[in-house]
PDB file of C-alpha atoms in Angstrom:
ATOM      1  CA  UNK A  29      35.900   1.577   0.609  1.00 76.00           C
ATOM      2  CA  UNK A  30      32.363   1.261  -1.079  1.00 86.00           C
ATOM      3  CA  UNK A  31      28.842  -0.387  -1.315  1.00 90.00           C
ATOM      4  CA  UNK A  32      26.595  -1.756  -3.982  1.00 95.00           C
ATOM      5  CA  UNK A  33      24.002  -1.463  -3.788  1.00 94.00           C
ATOM      6  CA  UNK A  34      20.707  -3.269  -5.645  1.00 95.00           C
ATOM      7  CA  UNK A  35      17.616  -1.152  -5.466  1.00 91.00           C
ATOM      8  CA  UNK A  36      13.905  -3.010  -5.465  1.00 90.00           C
ATOM      9  CA  UNK A  37      16.481  -6.328  -6.641  1.00 93.00           C
ATOM     10  CA  UNK A  38      17.782  -8.038  -7.557  1.00 95.00           C
ATOM     11  CA  UNK A  39      13.818  -9.161  -9.692  1.00 89.00           C
ATOM     12  CA  UNK A  40      14.888 -13.335  -9.108  1.00 91.00           C
ATOM     13  CA  UNK A  41      12.690 -15.837  -9.842  1.00 90.00           C
ATOM     14  CA  UNK A  42      12.724 -16.959  -6.232  1.00 92.00           C
ATOM     15  CA  UNK A  43      10.822 -19.938  -6.505  1.00 90.00           C
ATOM     16  CA  UNK A  44      13.477 -21.519  -7.457  1.00 94.00           C
ATOM     17  CA  UNK A  45      16.019 -21.728  -5.580  1.00 93.00           C
ATOM     18  CA  UNK A  46      18.860 -22.410  -6.928  1.00 95.00           C
ATOM     19  CA  UNK A  47      19.098 -19.841  -9.273  1.00 96.00           C
ATOM     20  CA  UNK A  48      18.097 -17.800  -6.581  1.00 96.00           C
ATOM     21  CA  UNK A  49      21.322 -19.254  -4.707  1.00 96.00           C
ATOM     22  CA  UNK A  50      23.294 -19.070  -7.679  1.00 97.00           C
ATOM     23  CA  UNK A  51      22.956 -15.399  -8.695  1.00 97.00           C
ATOM     24  CA  UNK A  52      23.166 -14.474  -5.272  1.00 97.00           C
ATOM     25  CA  UNK A  53      27.093 -16.138  -5.210  1.00 97.00           C
ATOM     26  CA  UNK A  54      27.459 -14.743  -8.267  1.00 97.00           C
ATOM     27  CA  UNK A  55      26.526 -11.208  -6.688  1.00 97.00           C
ATOM     28  CA  UNK A  56      28.497 -11.618  -4.139  1.00 97.00           C
ATOM     29  CA  UNK A  57      31.660 -13.101  -6.314  1.00 97.00           C
ATOM     30  CA  UNK A  58      31.031  -9.627  -8.105  1.00 97.00           C
ATOM     31  CA  UNK A  59      30.904  -7.677  -5.159  1.00 97.00           C
ATOM     32  CA  UNK A  60      34.041  -9.121  -4.016  1.00 96.00           C
ATOM     33  CA  UNK A  61      36.349  -8.937  -6.892  1.00 96.00           C
ATOM     34  CA  UNK A  62      36.010  -4.677  -6.959  1.00 95.00           C
ATOM     35  CA  UNK A  63      36.583  -4.164  -4.012  1.00 96.00           C
ATOM     36  CA  UNK A  64      32.980  -3.537  -1.943  1.00 97.00           C
ATOM     37  CA  UNK A  65      33.285  -3.978   1.513  1.00 97.00           C
ATOM     38  CA  UNK A  66      28.821  -4.392   1.482  1.00 97.00           C
ATOM     39  CA  UNK A  67      26.699  -6.319  -0.229  1.00 98.00           C
ATOM     40  CA  UNK A  68      23.091  -4.548   0.045  1.00 97.00           C
ATOM     41  CA  UNK A  69      19.507  -5.190  -2.462  1.00 97.00           C
ATOM     42  CA  UNK A  70      15.539  -4.783  -1.647  1.00 96.00           C
ATOM     43  CA  UNK A  71      14.181  -8.405  -3.249  1.00 95.00           C
ATOM     44  CA  UNK A  72      10.964  -8.761  -3.213  1.00 92.00           C
ATOM     45  CA  UNK A  73      10.602 -11.245  -1.312  1.00 94.00           C
ATOM     46  CA  UNK A  74       7.134 -11.603   0.631  1.00 91.00           C
ATOM     47  CA  UNK A  75       7.160 -10.752   4.854  1.00 86.00           C
ATOM     48  CA  UNK A  76       5.586 -14.490   4.505  1.00 81.00           C
ATOM     49  CA  UNK A  77       7.913 -16.619   2.375  1.00 80.00           C
ATOM     50  CA  UNK A  78      10.049 -18.358   4.699  1.00 80.00           C
ATOM     51  CA  UNK A  79      10.954 -20.807   3.367  1.00 88.00           C
ATOM     52  CA  UNK A  80      12.529 -17.816   0.503  1.00 92.00           C
ATOM     53  CA  UNK A  81      13.828 -15.775   3.456  1.00 91.00           C
ATOM     54  CA  UNK A  82      15.295 -18.202   6.129  1.00 93.00           C
ATOM     55  CA  UNK A  83      17.842 -18.311   1.785  1.00 95.00           C
ATOM     56  CA  UNK A  84      18.418 -15.042   2.630  1.00 96.00           C
ATOM     57  CA  UNK A  85      19.628 -15.692   6.016  1.00 95.00           C
ATOM     58  CA  UNK A  86      21.892 -19.031   5.306  1.00 95.00           C
ATOM     59  CA  UNK A  87      24.005 -16.984   3.100  1.00 96.00           C
ATOM     60  CA  UNK A  88      24.353 -13.649   4.767  1.00 97.00           C
ATOM     61  CA  UNK A  89      22.270 -10.986   4.763  1.00 97.00           C
ATOM     62  CA  UNK A  90      21.313  -9.235   7.502  1.00 96.00           C
ATOM     63  CA  UNK A  91      18.384  -6.918   7.873  1.00 95.00           C
ATOM     64  CA  UNK A  92      19.056  -3.023   7.160  1.00 94.00           C
ATOM     65  CA  UNK A  93      18.239  -0.082   9.943  1.00 90.00           C
ATOM     66  CA  UNK A  94      15.746   1.221   7.723  1.00 88.00           C
ATOM     67  CA  UNK A  95      14.172   1.004   5.240  1.00 90.00           C
ATOM     68  CA  UNK A  96      15.550   2.995   1.671  1.00 88.00           C
ATOM     69  CA  UNK A  97      12.796   2.205  -0.406  1.00 90.00           C
ATOM     70  CA  UNK A  98       9.494   1.913   0.350  1.00 90.00           C
ATOM     71  CA  UNK A  99       8.983  -1.700   1.902  1.00 92.00           C
ATOM     72  CA  UNK A 100       4.680  -2.356   1.402  1.00 95.00           C
ATOM     73  CA  UNK A 101       3.056  -1.596  -1.883  1.00 95.00           C
ATOM     74  CA  UNK A 102      -0.035  -2.837  -3.682  1.00 96.00           C
ATOM     75  CA  UNK A 103      -0.105  -4.082  -7.235  1.00 98.00           C
ATOM     76  CA  UNK A 104      -3.167  -4.148  -9.692  1.00 98.00           C
ATOM     77  CA  UNK A 105      -3.459  -7.808 -11.151  1.00 98.00           C
ATOM     78  CA  UNK A 106      -4.245  -6.213 -15.015  1.00 98.00           C
ATOM     79  CA  UNK A 107      -3.970 -10.330 -16.191  1.00 98.00           C
ATOM     80  CA  UNK A 108      -8.449 -10.095 -15.435  1.00 97.00           C
ATOM     81  CA  UNK A 109     -10.447  -8.970 -18.092  1.00 98.00           C
ATOM     82  CA  UNK A 110     -11.362  -4.649 -17.516  1.00 98.00           C
ATOM     83  CA  UNK A 111     -15.083  -5.946 -16.454  1.00 98.00           C
ATOM     84  CA  UNK A 112     -13.300  -7.006 -14.264  1.00 98.00           C
ATOM     85  CA  UNK A 113     -11.154  -4.783 -13.093  1.00 98.00           C
ATOM     86  CA  UNK A 114     -14.287  -2.113 -12.608  1.00 98.00           C
ATOM     87  CA  UNK A 115     -15.315  -4.188 -10.827  1.00 98.00           C
ATOM     88  CA  UNK A 116     -12.838  -5.017  -8.182  1.00 98.00           C
ATOM     89  CA  UNK A 117     -12.542  -1.281  -7.991  1.00 98.00           C
ATOM     90  CA  UNK A 118     -14.308   0.730  -4.702  1.00 98.00           C
ATOM     91  CA  UNK A 119     -17.560   1.853  -4.926  1.00 98.00           C
ATOM     92  CA  UNK A 120     -16.485   5.375  -4.794  1.00 98.00           C
ATOM     93  CA  UNK A 121     -13.236   5.282  -6.413  1.00 98.00           C
ATOM     94  CA  UNK A 122     -15.403   3.299  -9.989  1.00 98.00           C
ATOM     95  CA  UNK A 123     -18.089   6.277 -10.079  1.00 98.00           C
ATOM     96  CA  UNK A 124     -15.426   9.113  -9.304  1.00 98.00           C
ATOM     97  CA  UNK A 125     -13.166   7.540 -12.940  1.00 99.00           C
ATOM     98  CA  UNK A 126     -16.784   6.707 -14.049  1.00 98.00           C
ATOM     99  CA  UNK A 127     -17.116  10.859 -13.780  1.00 98.00           C
ATOM    100  CA  UNK A 128     -13.726  11.851 -14.546  1.00 98.00           C
ATOM    101  CA  UNK A 129     -14.609  10.300 -18.045  1.00 98.00           C
ATOM    102  CA  UNK A 130     -18.105  12.229 -18.264  1.00 98.00           C
ATOM    103  CA  UNK A 131     -17.087  15.309 -17.036  1.00 98.00           C
ATOM    104  CA  UNK A 132     -14.418  15.249 -20.106  1.00 98.00           C
ATOM    105  CA  UNK A 133     -11.473  14.801 -19.130  1.00 98.00           C
ATOM    106  CA  UNK A 134      -8.863  13.354 -21.042  1.00 98.00           C
ATOM    107  CA  UNK A 135      -5.773  10.582 -20.766  1.00 99.00           C
ATOM    108  CA  UNK A 136      -2.594  11.193 -22.639  1.00 98.00           C
ATOM    109  CA  UNK A 137       1.277  10.237 -23.484  1.00 98.00           C
ATOM    110  CA  UNK A 138       3.643  12.787 -23.388  1.00 97.00           C
ATOM    111  CA  UNK A 139       6.840  12.350 -23.416  1.00 93.00           C
ATOM    112  CA  UNK A 140       8.195  15.788 -24.672  1.00 96.00           C
ATOM    113  CA  UNK A 141      10.803  17.933 -23.261  1.00 95.00           C
ATOM    114  CA  UNK A 142       7.930  20.654 -22.679  1.00 96.00           C
ATOM    115  CA  UNK A 143       6.387  17.842 -21.084  1.00 96.00           C
ATOM    116  CA  UNK A 144       8.602  17.230 -18.333  1.00 96.00           C
ATOM    117  CA  UNK A 145       9.691  20.477 -17.443  1.00 96.00           C
ATOM    118  CA  UNK A 146       5.800  19.912 -17.077  1.00 96.00           C
ATOM    119  CA  UNK A 147       5.195  16.837 -15.152  1.00 96.00           C
ATOM    120  CA  UNK A 148       8.516  19.081 -12.682  1.00 96.00           C
ATOM    121  CA  UNK A 149       6.787  21.715 -12.112  1.00 95.00           C
ATOM    122  CA  UNK A 150       3.621  20.091 -11.507  1.00 96.00           C
ATOM    123  CA  UNK A 151       5.226  17.851  -8.923  1.00 96.00           C
ATOM    124  CA  UNK A 152       7.187  19.881  -6.671  1.00 95.00           C
ATOM    125  CA  UNK A 153       3.841  22.234  -6.646  1.00 95.00           C
ATOM    126  CA  UNK A 154       2.067  18.914  -5.459  1.00 94.00           C
ATOM    127  CA  UNK A 155       5.358  18.132  -2.532  1.00 92.00           C
ATOM    128  CA  UNK A 156       4.987  20.922  -1.423  1.00 93.00           C
ATOM    129  CA  UNK A 157       1.540  21.317  -0.532  1.00 93.00           C
ATOM    130  CA  UNK A 158       0.696  17.782   0.538  1.00 88.00           C
ATOM    131  CA  UNK A 159       5.092  18.603   2.500  1.00 85.00           C
ATOM    132  CA  UNK A 160       5.364  15.843   0.860  1.00 85.00           C
ATOM    133  CA  UNK A 161       9.071  14.217   1.773  1.00 80.00           C
ATOM    134  CA  UNK A 162      11.482  14.299  -1.670  1.00 84.00           C
ATOM    135  CA  UNK A 163      14.847  13.849  -3.102  1.00 84.00           C
ATOM    136  CA  UNK A 164      16.555  15.938  -4.690  1.00 84.00           C
ATOM    137  CA  UNK A 165      15.345  16.373  -8.823  1.00 87.00           C
ATOM    138  CA  UNK A 166      18.669  15.957  -9.290  1.00 88.00           C
ATOM    139  CA  UNK A 167      18.174  12.171  -8.412  1.00 87.00           C
ATOM    140  CA  UNK A 168      15.157  12.190 -10.353  1.00 91.00           C
ATOM    141  CA  UNK A 169      15.929  13.166 -13.554  1.00 93.00           C
ATOM    142  CA  UNK A 170      19.432  11.634 -13.917  1.00 93.00           C
ATOM    143  CA  UNK A 171      16.686   8.374 -13.565  1.00 92.00           C
ATOM    144  CA  UNK A 172      14.340   9.319 -15.965  1.00 94.00           C
ATOM    145  CA  UNK A 173      16.894  10.144 -18.295  1.00 95.00           C
ATOM    146  CA  UNK A 174      18.082   6.478 -17.950  1.00 95.00           C
ATOM    147  CA  UNK A 175      14.898   5.116 -17.467  1.00 96.00           C
ATOM    148  CA  UNK A 176      13.897   6.535 -21.421  1.00 95.00           C
ATOM    149  CA  UNK A 177      17.027   5.943 -23.319  1.00 96.00           C
ATOM    150  CA  UNK A 178      16.482   2.425 -22.611  1.00 96.00           C
ATOM    151  CA  UNK A 179      12.821   3.029 -23.592  1.00 96.00           C
ATOM    152  CA  UNK A 180      10.845   1.965 -20.051  1.00 97.00           C
ATOM    153  CA  UNK A 181       9.760   5.666 -19.295  1.00 98.00           C
ATOM    154  CA  UNK A 182       6.702   6.829 -19.766  1.00 98.00           C
ATOM    155  CA  UNK A 183       4.348  10.723 -19.002  1.00 98.00           C
ATOM    156  CA  UNK A 184       1.000  10.520 -19.129  1.00 99.00           C
ATOM    157  CA  UNK A 185      -1.305  13.729 -18.002  1.00 99.00           C
ATOM    158  CA  UNK A 186      -4.737  13.854 -17.310  1.00 99.00           C
ATOM    159  CA  UNK A 187      -6.388  17.401 -18.963  1.00 98.00           C
ATOM    160  CA  UNK A 188      -9.204  19.020 -19.914  1.00 98.00           C
ATOM    161  CA  UNK A 189     -10.343  21.662 -21.654  1.00 97.00           C
ATOM    162  CA  UNK A 190      -6.532  22.626 -21.578  1.00 94.00           C
ATOM    163  CA  UNK A 191      -5.741  22.941 -18.163  1.00 97.00           C
ATOM    164  CA  UNK A 192      -3.141  19.625 -17.349  1.00 97.00           C
ATOM    165  CA  UNK A 193      -5.624  18.439 -13.553  1.00 98.00           C
ATOM    166  CA  UNK A 194      -2.810  15.485 -12.784  1.00 98.00           C
ATOM    167  CA  UNK A 195       0.045  13.358 -14.095  1.00 98.00           C
ATOM    168  CA  UNK A 196       2.048   9.940 -13.518  1.00 98.00           C
ATOM    169  CA  UNK A 197       5.623   8.925 -14.109  1.00 98.00           C
ATOM    170  CA  UNK A 198       6.131   5.967 -14.720  1.00 98.00           C
ATOM    171  CA  UNK A 199       8.648   2.561 -16.315  1.00 98.00           C
ATOM    172  CA  UNK A 200       8.359  -0.332 -17.387  1.00 97.00           C
ATOM    173  CA  UNK A 201       9.382  -3.646 -16.859  1.00 92.00           C
ATOM    174  CA  UNK A 202       9.397  -7.463 -17.587  1.00 90.00           C
ATOM    175  CA  UNK A 203       6.536  -8.149 -16.084  1.00 94.00           C
ATOM    176  CA  UNK A 204       5.449  -5.109 -14.552  1.00 96.00           C
ATOM    177  CA  UNK A 205       4.512  -1.384 -14.714  1.00 98.00           C
ATOM    178  CA  UNK A 206       5.506   0.256 -11.708  1.00 96.00           C
ATOM    179  CA  UNK A 207       3.754   3.367 -10.886  1.00 97.00           C
ATOM    180  CA  UNK A 208       6.948   6.156 -10.184  1.00 96.00           C
ATOM    181  CA  UNK A 209       6.477   9.179  -9.144  1.00 96.00           C
ATOM    182  CA  UNK A 210       2.467  11.584  -9.574  1.00 96.00           C
ATOM    183  CA  UNK A 211       1.646  15.030  -9.693  1.00 96.00           C
ATOM    184  CA  UNK A 212      -2.032  16.866  -9.697  1.00 96.00           C
ATOM    185  CA  UNK A 213      -3.255  20.811  -9.816  1.00 95.00           C
ATOM    186  CA  UNK A 214      -5.112  22.783  -7.714  1.00 94.00           C
ATOM    187  CA  UNK A 215      -7.592  23.628 -10.412  1.00 95.00           C
ATOM    188  CA  UNK A 216     -10.824  20.790 -10.930  1.00 97.00           C
ATOM    189  CA  UNK A 217     -10.526  19.055  -8.392  1.00 95.00           C
ATOM    190  CA  UNK A 218     -13.702  18.037  -8.784  1.00 97.00           C
ATOM    191  CA  UNK A 219     -13.586  16.478 -12.290  1.00 98.00           C
ATOM    192  CA  UNK A 220     -11.657  13.581 -10.048  1.00 98.00           C
ATOM    193  CA  UNK A 221      -8.634  13.743 -12.703  1.00 98.00           C
ATOM    194  CA  UNK A 222      -6.184  11.508 -11.243  1.00 98.00           C
ATOM    195  CA  UNK A 223      -8.703   9.081 -10.900  1.00 98.00           C
ATOM    196  CA  UNK A 224      -9.340   8.615 -14.263  1.00 99.00           C
ATOM    197  CA  UNK A 225      -5.483   8.739 -14.503  1.00 99.00           C
ATOM    198  CA  UNK A 226      -4.512   5.731 -13.037  1.00 99.00           C
ATOM    199  CA  UNK A 227      -7.074   3.902 -15.240  1.00 99.00           C
ATOM    200  CA  UNK A 228      -5.942   5.436 -18.263  1.00 99.00           C
ATOM    201  CA  UNK A 229      -2.884   4.087 -17.068  1.00 99.00           C
ATOM    202  CA  UNK A 230      -3.544   0.933 -15.877  1.00 99.00           C
ATOM    203  CA  UNK A 231      -5.684   0.574 -19.763  1.00 99.00           C
ATOM    204  CA  UNK A 232      -2.721   1.270 -20.867  1.00 99.00           C
ATOM    205  CA  UNK A 233      -0.180  -1.073 -19.630  1.00 99.00           C
ATOM    206  CA  UNK A 234      -2.105  -3.956 -20.335  1.00 98.00           C
ATOM    207  CA  UNK A 235      -2.847  -2.912 -23.450  1.00 98.00           C
ATOM    208  CA  UNK A 236       1.279  -4.217 -23.814  1.00 97.00           C
ATOM    209  CA  UNK A 237       0.416  -7.806 -21.901  1.00 98.00           C
ATOM    210  CA  UNK A 238       2.190  -5.844 -18.823  1.00 98.00           C
ATOM    211  CA  UNK A 239       0.023  -8.165 -16.180  1.00 98.00           C
ATOM    212  CA  UNK A 240       0.450  -6.405 -12.770  1.00 98.00           C
ATOM    213  CA  UNK A 241       0.239  -2.276 -11.826  1.00 98.00           C
ATOM    214  CA  UNK A 242       2.368  -1.518  -9.051  1.00 97.00           C
ATOM    215  CA  UNK A 243       1.112   1.352  -7.469  1.00 96.00           C
ATOM    216  CA  UNK A 244       4.760   2.007  -5.395  1.00 90.00           C
ATOM    217  CA  UNK A 245       4.273   2.694  -2.223  1.00 89.00           C
ATOM    218  CA  UNK A 246       2.338   2.238   0.452  1.00 93.00           C
ATOM    219  CA  UNK A 247       3.092   2.009   4.980  1.00 91.00           C
ATOM    220  CA  UNK A 248       4.836  -0.926   6.629  1.00 91.00           C
ATOM    221  CA  UNK A 249       1.877  -3.076   8.092  1.00 90.00           C
ATOM    222  CA  UNK A 250       2.662  -1.756  12.026  1.00 90.00           C
ATOM    223  CA  UNK A 251       2.120   2.100  10.652  1.00 89.00           C
ATOM    224  CA  UNK A 252      -1.540   1.625   7.880  1.00 91.00           C
ATOM    225  CA  UNK A 253      -3.150   3.592  10.264  1.00 91.00           C
ATOM    226  CA  UNK A 254      -4.674   6.721   9.979  1.00 91.00           C
ATOM    227  CA  UNK A 255      -2.190   9.194  12.116  1.00 89.00           C
ATOM    228  CA  UNK A 256       0.851   7.518   9.244  1.00 88.00           C
ATOM    229  CA  UNK A 257       1.256  11.429   6.492  1.00 86.00           C
ATOM    230  CA  UNK A 258       0.630   8.658   3.705  1.00 86.00           C
ATOM    231  CA  UNK A 259      -2.704   7.403   4.874  1.00 91.00           C
ATOM    232  CA  UNK A 260      -4.658   9.233   3.173  1.00 91.00           C
ATOM    233  CA  UNK A 261      -2.039   8.333  -0.203  1.00 91.00           C
ATOM    234  CA  UNK A 262      -2.541   4.756   0.950  1.00 94.00           C
ATOM    235  CA  UNK A 263      -6.369   4.245   0.833  1.00 96.00           C
ATOM    236  CA  UNK A 264      -6.504   6.003  -2.539  1.00 96.00           C
ATOM    237  CA  UNK A 265      -4.166   3.309  -4.042  1.00 97.00           C
ATOM    238  CA  UNK A 266      -6.623   0.579  -2.298  1.00 96.00           C
ATOM    239  CA  UNK A 267      -9.080   2.112  -4.161  1.00 98.00           C
ATOM    240  CA  UNK A 268      -8.370   0.324  -6.932  1.00 98.00           C
ATOM    241  CA  UNK A 269      -9.335  -3.315  -5.460  1.00 97.00           C
ATOM    242  CA  UNK A 270      -5.640  -4.040  -5.587  1.00 97.00           C
ATOM    243  CA  UNK A 271      -3.613  -6.555  -3.170  1.00 96.00           C
ATOM    244  CA  UNK A 272      -1.272  -5.354  -0.565  1.00 96.00           C
ATOM    245  CA  UNK A 273       2.121  -7.213  -0.265  1.00 95.00           C
ATOM    246  CA  UNK A 274       4.933  -6.993   2.445  1.00 95.00           C
ATOM    247  CA  UNK A 275       8.264  -7.441   1.861  1.00 95.00           C
ATOM    248  CA  UNK A 276      11.365  -7.936   3.626  1.00 94.00           C
ATOM    249  CA  UNK A 277      12.780  -4.401   3.090  1.00 94.00           C
ATOM    250  CA  UNK A 278      16.567  -4.047   2.793  1.00 96.00           C
ATOM    251  CA  UNK A 279      19.030  -6.207   3.142  1.00 97.00           C
ATOM    252  CA  UNK A 280      22.881  -6.281   3.670  1.00 97.00           C
ATOM    253  CA  UNK A 281      25.927  -9.127   3.433  1.00 98.00           C
ATOM    254  CA  UNK A 282      29.109  -7.684   4.269  1.00 97.00           C
ATOM    255  CA  UNK A 283      31.620  -8.930   2.268  1.00 97.00           C
ATOM    256  CA  UNK A 284      34.964  -7.748   3.747  1.00 95.00           C
ATOM    257  CA  UNK A 285      33.627  -8.749   7.540  1.00 93.00           C
ATOM    258  CA  UNK A 286      36.235  -5.826   8.277  1.00 95.00           C
ATOM    259  CA  UNK A 287      35.260  -2.982   6.016  1.00 94.00           C
ATOM    260  CA  UNK A 288      31.466  -3.701   6.465  1.00 95.00           C
ATOM    261  CA  UNK A 289      31.830  -4.256  10.777  1.00 93.00           C
ATOM    262  CA  UNK A 290      33.327   0.289  10.360  1.00 92.00           C
ATOM    263  CA  UNK A 291      30.448   0.938   7.916  1.00 90.00           C
ATOM    264  CA  UNK A 292      27.358  -0.072   9.639  1.00 91.00           C
ATOM    265  CA  UNK A 293      28.938   1.472  13.109  1.00 92.00           C
ATOM    266  CA  UNK A 294      29.002   5.457  11.238  1.00 90.00           C
ATOM    267  CA  UNK A 295      26.713   5.387   8.234  1.00 88.00           C
ATOM    268  CA  UNK A 296      24.393   7.152  10.846  1.00 88.00           C
ATOM    269  CA  UNK A 297      27.034  10.113  11.277  1.00 88.00           C
ATOM    270  CA  UNK A 298      27.893  10.259   8.224  1.00 82.00           C
ATOM    271  CA  UNK A 299      25.097  10.545   6.386  1.00 80.00           C
ATOM    272  CA  UNK A 300      23.316  13.203   9.121  1.00 84.00           C
ATOM    273  CA  UNK A 301      26.939  14.164   7.612  1.00 86.00           C
ATOM    274  CA  UNK A 302      25.948  14.361   4.028  1.00 79.00           C
ATOM    275  CA  UNK A 303      22.354  15.184   4.552  1.00 76.00           C
ATOM    276  CA  UNK A 304      23.886  18.581   6.216  1.00 80.00           C
ATOM    277  CA  UNK A 305      26.083  19.596   3.715  1.00 79.00           C
ATOM    278  CA  UNK A 306      24.625  18.348   0.491  1.00 74.00           C
ATOM    279  CA  UNK A 307      20.846  18.642   1.382  1.00 68.00           C
ATOM    280  CA  UNK A 308      20.813  15.452  -0.190  1.00 67.00           C
ATOM    281  CA  UNK A 309      21.017  11.926  -0.007  1.00 67.00           C
ATOM    282  CA  UNK A 310      23.525   9.991  -1.798  1.00 64.00           C
ATOM    283  CA  UNK A 311      20.758   5.843  -1.404  1.00 68.00           C
TER     284      UNK A 311
END
């Protein structure tokens, strides 16, 4: 059997309980028709929203044993005027943005095949240097290809005198711009290119009428301390004055209970074997 998985979704008007209920019931019926034993979702329902969590529990969704995508994020409200966005930054971040611009760093979008290859090289170097976890590049490339075909993928670079110093890949959907992946060079780090790059991409998104800039992942509340390997990333993102959002994480709805129960018991072992043999992840 197999499961149906909706990563970082579905995106619904969760305040409209009737619409959310109808959609989720329809999704469960579709999963049953297609022969899936489990429906897995990652709704952007905040931890504090008791009514929305109660609806999910009523419909039979239960917490998965781990979170596949980041459960916590930092979101900047782009509906505010630019001067308010700058004023909302931490002083050091605002200083770095202005320093980078003053030193001649420039930000430009480049979606060419050559730029994409340059981005992957830079990202690989960043992952190795920072010892970050990363999915296989076949996964990222497939996702980028699909999002580009839909007109929702954008690559930006911070450059100085011909040198590419930092890069970001963002996806757009609805009212949101999602900072999906970032990369930095070892060169000219004193020019603070990553700070200016984030700010210019926010300005670009705001100019397109988008109202929220989602900075993707930060540590969950219980791990938001200096011992966490992503604490430095969290501090960098927090400098832009966004609001922390903690969601409920990955949830499972058993569709065919016998097969779903069997999968739930055997999945951890299967996952470890899959990773060992394939060197890959399947979520």
